[in-house]
Short mmCIF file of C-alpha atoms in Angstrom, two decimals:
data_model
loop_
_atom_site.label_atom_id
_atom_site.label_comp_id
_atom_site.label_asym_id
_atom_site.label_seq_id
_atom_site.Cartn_x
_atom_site.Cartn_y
_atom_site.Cartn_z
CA UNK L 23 169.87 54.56 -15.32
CA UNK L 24 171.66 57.68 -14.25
CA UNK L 25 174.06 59.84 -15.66
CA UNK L 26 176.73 61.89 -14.36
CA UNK L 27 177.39 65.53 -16.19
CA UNK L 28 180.91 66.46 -16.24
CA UNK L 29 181.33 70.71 -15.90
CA UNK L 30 182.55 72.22 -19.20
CA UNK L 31 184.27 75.23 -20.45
CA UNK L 32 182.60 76.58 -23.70
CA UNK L 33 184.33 76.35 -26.84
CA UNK L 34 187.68 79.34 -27.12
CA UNK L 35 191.06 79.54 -28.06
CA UNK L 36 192.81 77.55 -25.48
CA UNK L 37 195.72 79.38 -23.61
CA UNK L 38 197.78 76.53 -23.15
CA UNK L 39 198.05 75.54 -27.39
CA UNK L 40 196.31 79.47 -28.33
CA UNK L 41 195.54 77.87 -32.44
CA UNK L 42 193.54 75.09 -30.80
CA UNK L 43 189.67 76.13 -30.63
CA UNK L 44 187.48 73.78 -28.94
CA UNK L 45 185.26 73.06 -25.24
CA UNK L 46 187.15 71.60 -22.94
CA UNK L 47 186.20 69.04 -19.68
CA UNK L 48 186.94 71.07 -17.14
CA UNK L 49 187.87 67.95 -15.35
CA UNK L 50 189.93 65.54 -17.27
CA UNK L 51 191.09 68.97 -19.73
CA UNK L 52 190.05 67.13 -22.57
CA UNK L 53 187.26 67.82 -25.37
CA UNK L 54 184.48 66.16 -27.86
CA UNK L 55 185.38 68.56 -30.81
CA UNK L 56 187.62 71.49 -32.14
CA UNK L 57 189.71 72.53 -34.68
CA UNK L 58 192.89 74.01 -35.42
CA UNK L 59 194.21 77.09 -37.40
CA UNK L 60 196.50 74.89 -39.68
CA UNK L 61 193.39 72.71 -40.08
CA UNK L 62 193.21 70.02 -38.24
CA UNK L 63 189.83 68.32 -36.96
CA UNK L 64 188.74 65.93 -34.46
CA UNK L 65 185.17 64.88 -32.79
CA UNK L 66 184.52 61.84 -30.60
CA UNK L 67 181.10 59.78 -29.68
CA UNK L 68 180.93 57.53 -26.60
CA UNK L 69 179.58 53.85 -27.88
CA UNK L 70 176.77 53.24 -25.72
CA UNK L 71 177.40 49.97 -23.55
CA UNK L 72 176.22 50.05 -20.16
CA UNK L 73 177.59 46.21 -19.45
CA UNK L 74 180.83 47.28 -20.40
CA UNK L 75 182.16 50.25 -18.55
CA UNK L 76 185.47 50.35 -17.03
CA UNK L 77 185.15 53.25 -14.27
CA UNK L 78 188.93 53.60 -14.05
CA UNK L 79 189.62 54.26 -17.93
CA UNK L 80 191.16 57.05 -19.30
CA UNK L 81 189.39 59.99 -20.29
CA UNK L 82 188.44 59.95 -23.91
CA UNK L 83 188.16 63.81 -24.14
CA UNK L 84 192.27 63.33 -24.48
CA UNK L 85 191.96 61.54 -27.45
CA UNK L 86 190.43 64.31 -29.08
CA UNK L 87 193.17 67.36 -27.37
CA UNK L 88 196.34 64.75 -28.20
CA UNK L 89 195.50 64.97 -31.95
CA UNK L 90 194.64 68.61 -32.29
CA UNK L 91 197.79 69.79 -30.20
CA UNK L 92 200.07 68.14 -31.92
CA UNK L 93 202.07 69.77 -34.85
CA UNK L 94 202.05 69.47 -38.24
CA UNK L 95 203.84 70.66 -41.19
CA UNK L 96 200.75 71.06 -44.27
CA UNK L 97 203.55 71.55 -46.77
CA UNK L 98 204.76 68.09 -46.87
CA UNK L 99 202.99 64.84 -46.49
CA UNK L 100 203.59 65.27 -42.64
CA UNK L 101 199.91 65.03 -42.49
CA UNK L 102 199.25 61.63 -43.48
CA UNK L 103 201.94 60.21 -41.99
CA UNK L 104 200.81 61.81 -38.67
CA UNK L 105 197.62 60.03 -38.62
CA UNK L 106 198.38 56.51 -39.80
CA UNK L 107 201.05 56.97 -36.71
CA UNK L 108 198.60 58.17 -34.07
CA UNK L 109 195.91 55.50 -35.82
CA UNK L 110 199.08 53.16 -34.43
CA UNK L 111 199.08 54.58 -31.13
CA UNK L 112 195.65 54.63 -30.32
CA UNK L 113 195.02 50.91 -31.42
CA UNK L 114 197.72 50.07 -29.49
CA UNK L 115 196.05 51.80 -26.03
CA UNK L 116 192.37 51.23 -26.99
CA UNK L 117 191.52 49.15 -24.25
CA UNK L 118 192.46 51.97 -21.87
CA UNK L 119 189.27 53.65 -22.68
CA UNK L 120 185.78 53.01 -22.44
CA UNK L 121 184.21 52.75 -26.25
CA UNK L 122 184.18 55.52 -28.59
CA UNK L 123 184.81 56.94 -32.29
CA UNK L 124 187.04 59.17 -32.88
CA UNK L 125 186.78 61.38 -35.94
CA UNK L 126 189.97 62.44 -36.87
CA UNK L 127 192.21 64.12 -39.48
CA UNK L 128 192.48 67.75 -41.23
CA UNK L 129 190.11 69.53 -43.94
CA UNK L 130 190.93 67.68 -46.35
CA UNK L 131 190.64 64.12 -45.53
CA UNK L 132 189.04 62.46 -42.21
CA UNK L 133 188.48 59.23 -40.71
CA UNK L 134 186.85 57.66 -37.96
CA UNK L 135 188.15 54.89 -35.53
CA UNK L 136 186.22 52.75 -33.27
CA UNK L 137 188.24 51.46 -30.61
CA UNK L 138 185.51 48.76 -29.62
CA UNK L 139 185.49 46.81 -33.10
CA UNK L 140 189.24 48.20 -34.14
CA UNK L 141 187.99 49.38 -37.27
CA UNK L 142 188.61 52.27 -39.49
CA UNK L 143 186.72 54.30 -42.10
CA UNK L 144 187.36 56.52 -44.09
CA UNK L 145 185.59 59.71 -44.85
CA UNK L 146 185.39 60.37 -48.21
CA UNK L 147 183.35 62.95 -50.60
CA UNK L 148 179.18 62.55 -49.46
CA UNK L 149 177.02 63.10 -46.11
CA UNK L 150 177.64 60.91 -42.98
CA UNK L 151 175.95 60.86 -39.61
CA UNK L 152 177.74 58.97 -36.35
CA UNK L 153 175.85 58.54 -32.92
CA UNK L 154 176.92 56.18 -30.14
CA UNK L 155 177.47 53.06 -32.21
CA UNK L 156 179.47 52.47 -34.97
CA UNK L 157 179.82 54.58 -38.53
CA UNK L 158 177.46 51.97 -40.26
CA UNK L 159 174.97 51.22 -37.74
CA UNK L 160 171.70 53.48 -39.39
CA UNK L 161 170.00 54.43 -35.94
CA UNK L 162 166.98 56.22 -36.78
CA UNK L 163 167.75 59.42 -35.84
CA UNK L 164 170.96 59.04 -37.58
CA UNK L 165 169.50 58.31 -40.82
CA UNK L 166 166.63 60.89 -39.97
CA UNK L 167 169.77 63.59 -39.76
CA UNK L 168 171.57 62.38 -42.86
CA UNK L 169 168.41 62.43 -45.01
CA UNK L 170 167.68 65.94 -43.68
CA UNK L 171 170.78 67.47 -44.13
CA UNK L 172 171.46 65.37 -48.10
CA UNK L 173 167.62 67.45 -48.54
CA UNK L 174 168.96 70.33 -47.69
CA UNK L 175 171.95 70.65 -49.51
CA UNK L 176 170.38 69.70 -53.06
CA UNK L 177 168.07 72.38 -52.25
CA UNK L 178 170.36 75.56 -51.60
CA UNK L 179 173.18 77.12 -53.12
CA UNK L 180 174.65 78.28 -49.87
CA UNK L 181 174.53 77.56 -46.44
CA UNK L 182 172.22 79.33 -43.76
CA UNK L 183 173.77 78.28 -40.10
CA UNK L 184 170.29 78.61 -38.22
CA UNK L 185 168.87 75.57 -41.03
CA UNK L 186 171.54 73.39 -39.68
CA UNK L 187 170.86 74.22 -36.26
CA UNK L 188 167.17 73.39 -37.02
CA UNK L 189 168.41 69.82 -38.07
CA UNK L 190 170.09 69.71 -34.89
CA UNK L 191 167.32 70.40 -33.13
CA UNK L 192 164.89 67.93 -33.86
CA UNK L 193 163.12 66.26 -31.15
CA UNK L 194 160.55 63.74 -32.56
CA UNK L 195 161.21 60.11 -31.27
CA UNK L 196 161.84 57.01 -33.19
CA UNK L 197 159.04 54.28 -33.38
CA UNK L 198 159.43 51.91 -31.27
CA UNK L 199 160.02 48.83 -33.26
CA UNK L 200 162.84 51.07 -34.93
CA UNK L 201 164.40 51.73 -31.66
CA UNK L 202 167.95 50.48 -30.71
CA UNK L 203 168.37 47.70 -27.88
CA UNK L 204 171.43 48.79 -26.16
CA UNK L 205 170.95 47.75 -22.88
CA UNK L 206 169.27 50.82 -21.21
CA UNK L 207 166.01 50.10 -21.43
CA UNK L 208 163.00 51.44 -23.37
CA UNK L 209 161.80 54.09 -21.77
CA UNK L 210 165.84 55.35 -22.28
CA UNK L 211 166.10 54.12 -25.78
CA UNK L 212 163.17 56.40 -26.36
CA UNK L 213 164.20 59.27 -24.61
CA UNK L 214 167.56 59.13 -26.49
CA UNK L 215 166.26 57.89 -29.64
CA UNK L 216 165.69 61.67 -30.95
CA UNK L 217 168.37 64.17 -32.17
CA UNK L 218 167.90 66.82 -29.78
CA UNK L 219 167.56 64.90 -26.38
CA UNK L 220 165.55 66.83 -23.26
CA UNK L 221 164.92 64.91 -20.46
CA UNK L 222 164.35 66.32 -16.58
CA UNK L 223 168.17 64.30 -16.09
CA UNK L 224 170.22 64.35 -18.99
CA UNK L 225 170.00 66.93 -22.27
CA UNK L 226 171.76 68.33 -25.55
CA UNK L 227 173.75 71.01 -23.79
CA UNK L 228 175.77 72.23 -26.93
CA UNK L 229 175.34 72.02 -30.95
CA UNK L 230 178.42 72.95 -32.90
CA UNK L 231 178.59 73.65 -36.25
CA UNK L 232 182.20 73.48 -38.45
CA UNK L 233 182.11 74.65 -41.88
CA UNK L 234 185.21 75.78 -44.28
CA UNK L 235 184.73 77.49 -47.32
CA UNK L 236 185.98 76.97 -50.75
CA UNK L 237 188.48 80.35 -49.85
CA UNK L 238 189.60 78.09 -47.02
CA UNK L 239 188.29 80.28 -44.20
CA UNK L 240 186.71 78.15 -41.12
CA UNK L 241 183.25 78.76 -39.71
CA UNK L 242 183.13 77.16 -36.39
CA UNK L 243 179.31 78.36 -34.07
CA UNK L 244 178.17 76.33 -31.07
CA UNK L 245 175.28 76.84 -29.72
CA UNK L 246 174.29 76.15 -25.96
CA UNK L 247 171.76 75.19 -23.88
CA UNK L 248 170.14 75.31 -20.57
CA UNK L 249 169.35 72.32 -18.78
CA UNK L 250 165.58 72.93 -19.93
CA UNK L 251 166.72 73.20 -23.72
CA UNK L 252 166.68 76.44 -23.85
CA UNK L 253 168.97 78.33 -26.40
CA UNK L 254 171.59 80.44 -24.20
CA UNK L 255 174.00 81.82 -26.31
CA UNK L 256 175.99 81.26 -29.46
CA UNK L 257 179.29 81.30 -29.84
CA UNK L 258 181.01 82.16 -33.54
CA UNK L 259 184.18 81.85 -34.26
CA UNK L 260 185.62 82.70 -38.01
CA UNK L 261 189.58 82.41 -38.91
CA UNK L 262 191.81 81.93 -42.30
CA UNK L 263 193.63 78.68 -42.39
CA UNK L 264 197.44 78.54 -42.60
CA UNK L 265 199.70 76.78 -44.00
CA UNK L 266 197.14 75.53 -47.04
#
């Protein structure tokens, strides 16, 4: 199995749409994550299927850009409307990608779509964790991640960035009769199985971490990586939302 690593810009205010923070494929111009200043959110997750890969789709990353650059008026219901219309336009195209979820929405309510199944969740008060299957498929390290972070909260009173980053950076394995078959192989499945992935060929180059307070400011830090897993820099980013 090999794997081909795209060149990235970190995450910034991009010049082109300047209240859109978030990396960007320096390729395709897409990204896997930002946010906006009025508040709108959006991640993505390829679905790992190595029998089904269409090497003449559409970037995914645009999924992610088309939904954070495009406006929205918080003071009405412009919002909702927005997404059930671009959860209509994406169903409609979703065979022009390769799989994914898409996590999508604003602070105040999210969702995640995954174009492989054509299903829809909502996000809704409690902890989730998403990898590269669907929202309720409990691969270990997902579960592993959920029941760290669900231990952490009930423990603290507020929220110290470098303990989620430790989450993050957990590298033990899964056991092998817990591991995932998704067509890679074992020695893959095992290399991949842990939440911080190091391998001489492929790695965790970024962790990002999104908060917003209960004063409605956003906390947005990513974290990169060498190609050894070494910490390089992090990147923090703090702004007021509008329009709330």
């Amino acid at each position: 199995m090999s794997f081909t690593i795209e060149p990235t810009a970190p995450s910034s205010y991009w010049p082109s749409a300047p209240d859109v923070l978030a990396g960007r494929d320096l390729e395709a111009g897409g990204t896997w994550m930002g946010v906006t200043r009025n508040g709108k959110i959006a991640a993505l997750t390829n679905v790992r299927d190595p029998n089904n890969i269409n090497k003449n789709a559409v970037s995914r990353g645009e999924l992610v850009a088309n939904w954070l650059m495009q406006n929205t008026d918080f003071q009405d219901d412009g919002i909702e409307n927005e997404r059930d219309d671009y959860l209509s336009q994406i169903r409609r195209n979703r065979h022009q990608y390769n799989g994914y979820n898409l996590v999508y929405g604003d602070v105040n309510q999210l969702c995640v779509y995954n174009n492989v199944n054509d299903t829809t969740h909502a996000i809704t008060k409690g902890v989730y964790g998403l990898s590269n299957a669907d929202l309720v498929t409990p691969w270990p390290k997902v579960t592993q991640g959920v029941s760290a972070l669900n231990k952490y909260v009930a423990q603290t009173n507020s929220i110290d960035d470098n303990a989620l980053f430790d989450i993050l950076a957990q590298e033990n394995k899964a056991e092998d009769n817990a591991l995932p078959d998704t067509g890679i192989g074992y020695e893959w499945e095992k290399a991949l199985s842990s939440i911080f992935i190091q391998t001489p060929q492929y790695g965790t180059r970024t962790s990002t971490l999104l908060l917003v307070d209960k004063h409605h400011c956003v906390h947005y830090k990513e974290r990169r990586f060498s190609s050894k897993g070494i910490p390089e820099e992090t990147l923090t980013f703090s702004f007021d939302l509008q329009m709330l």
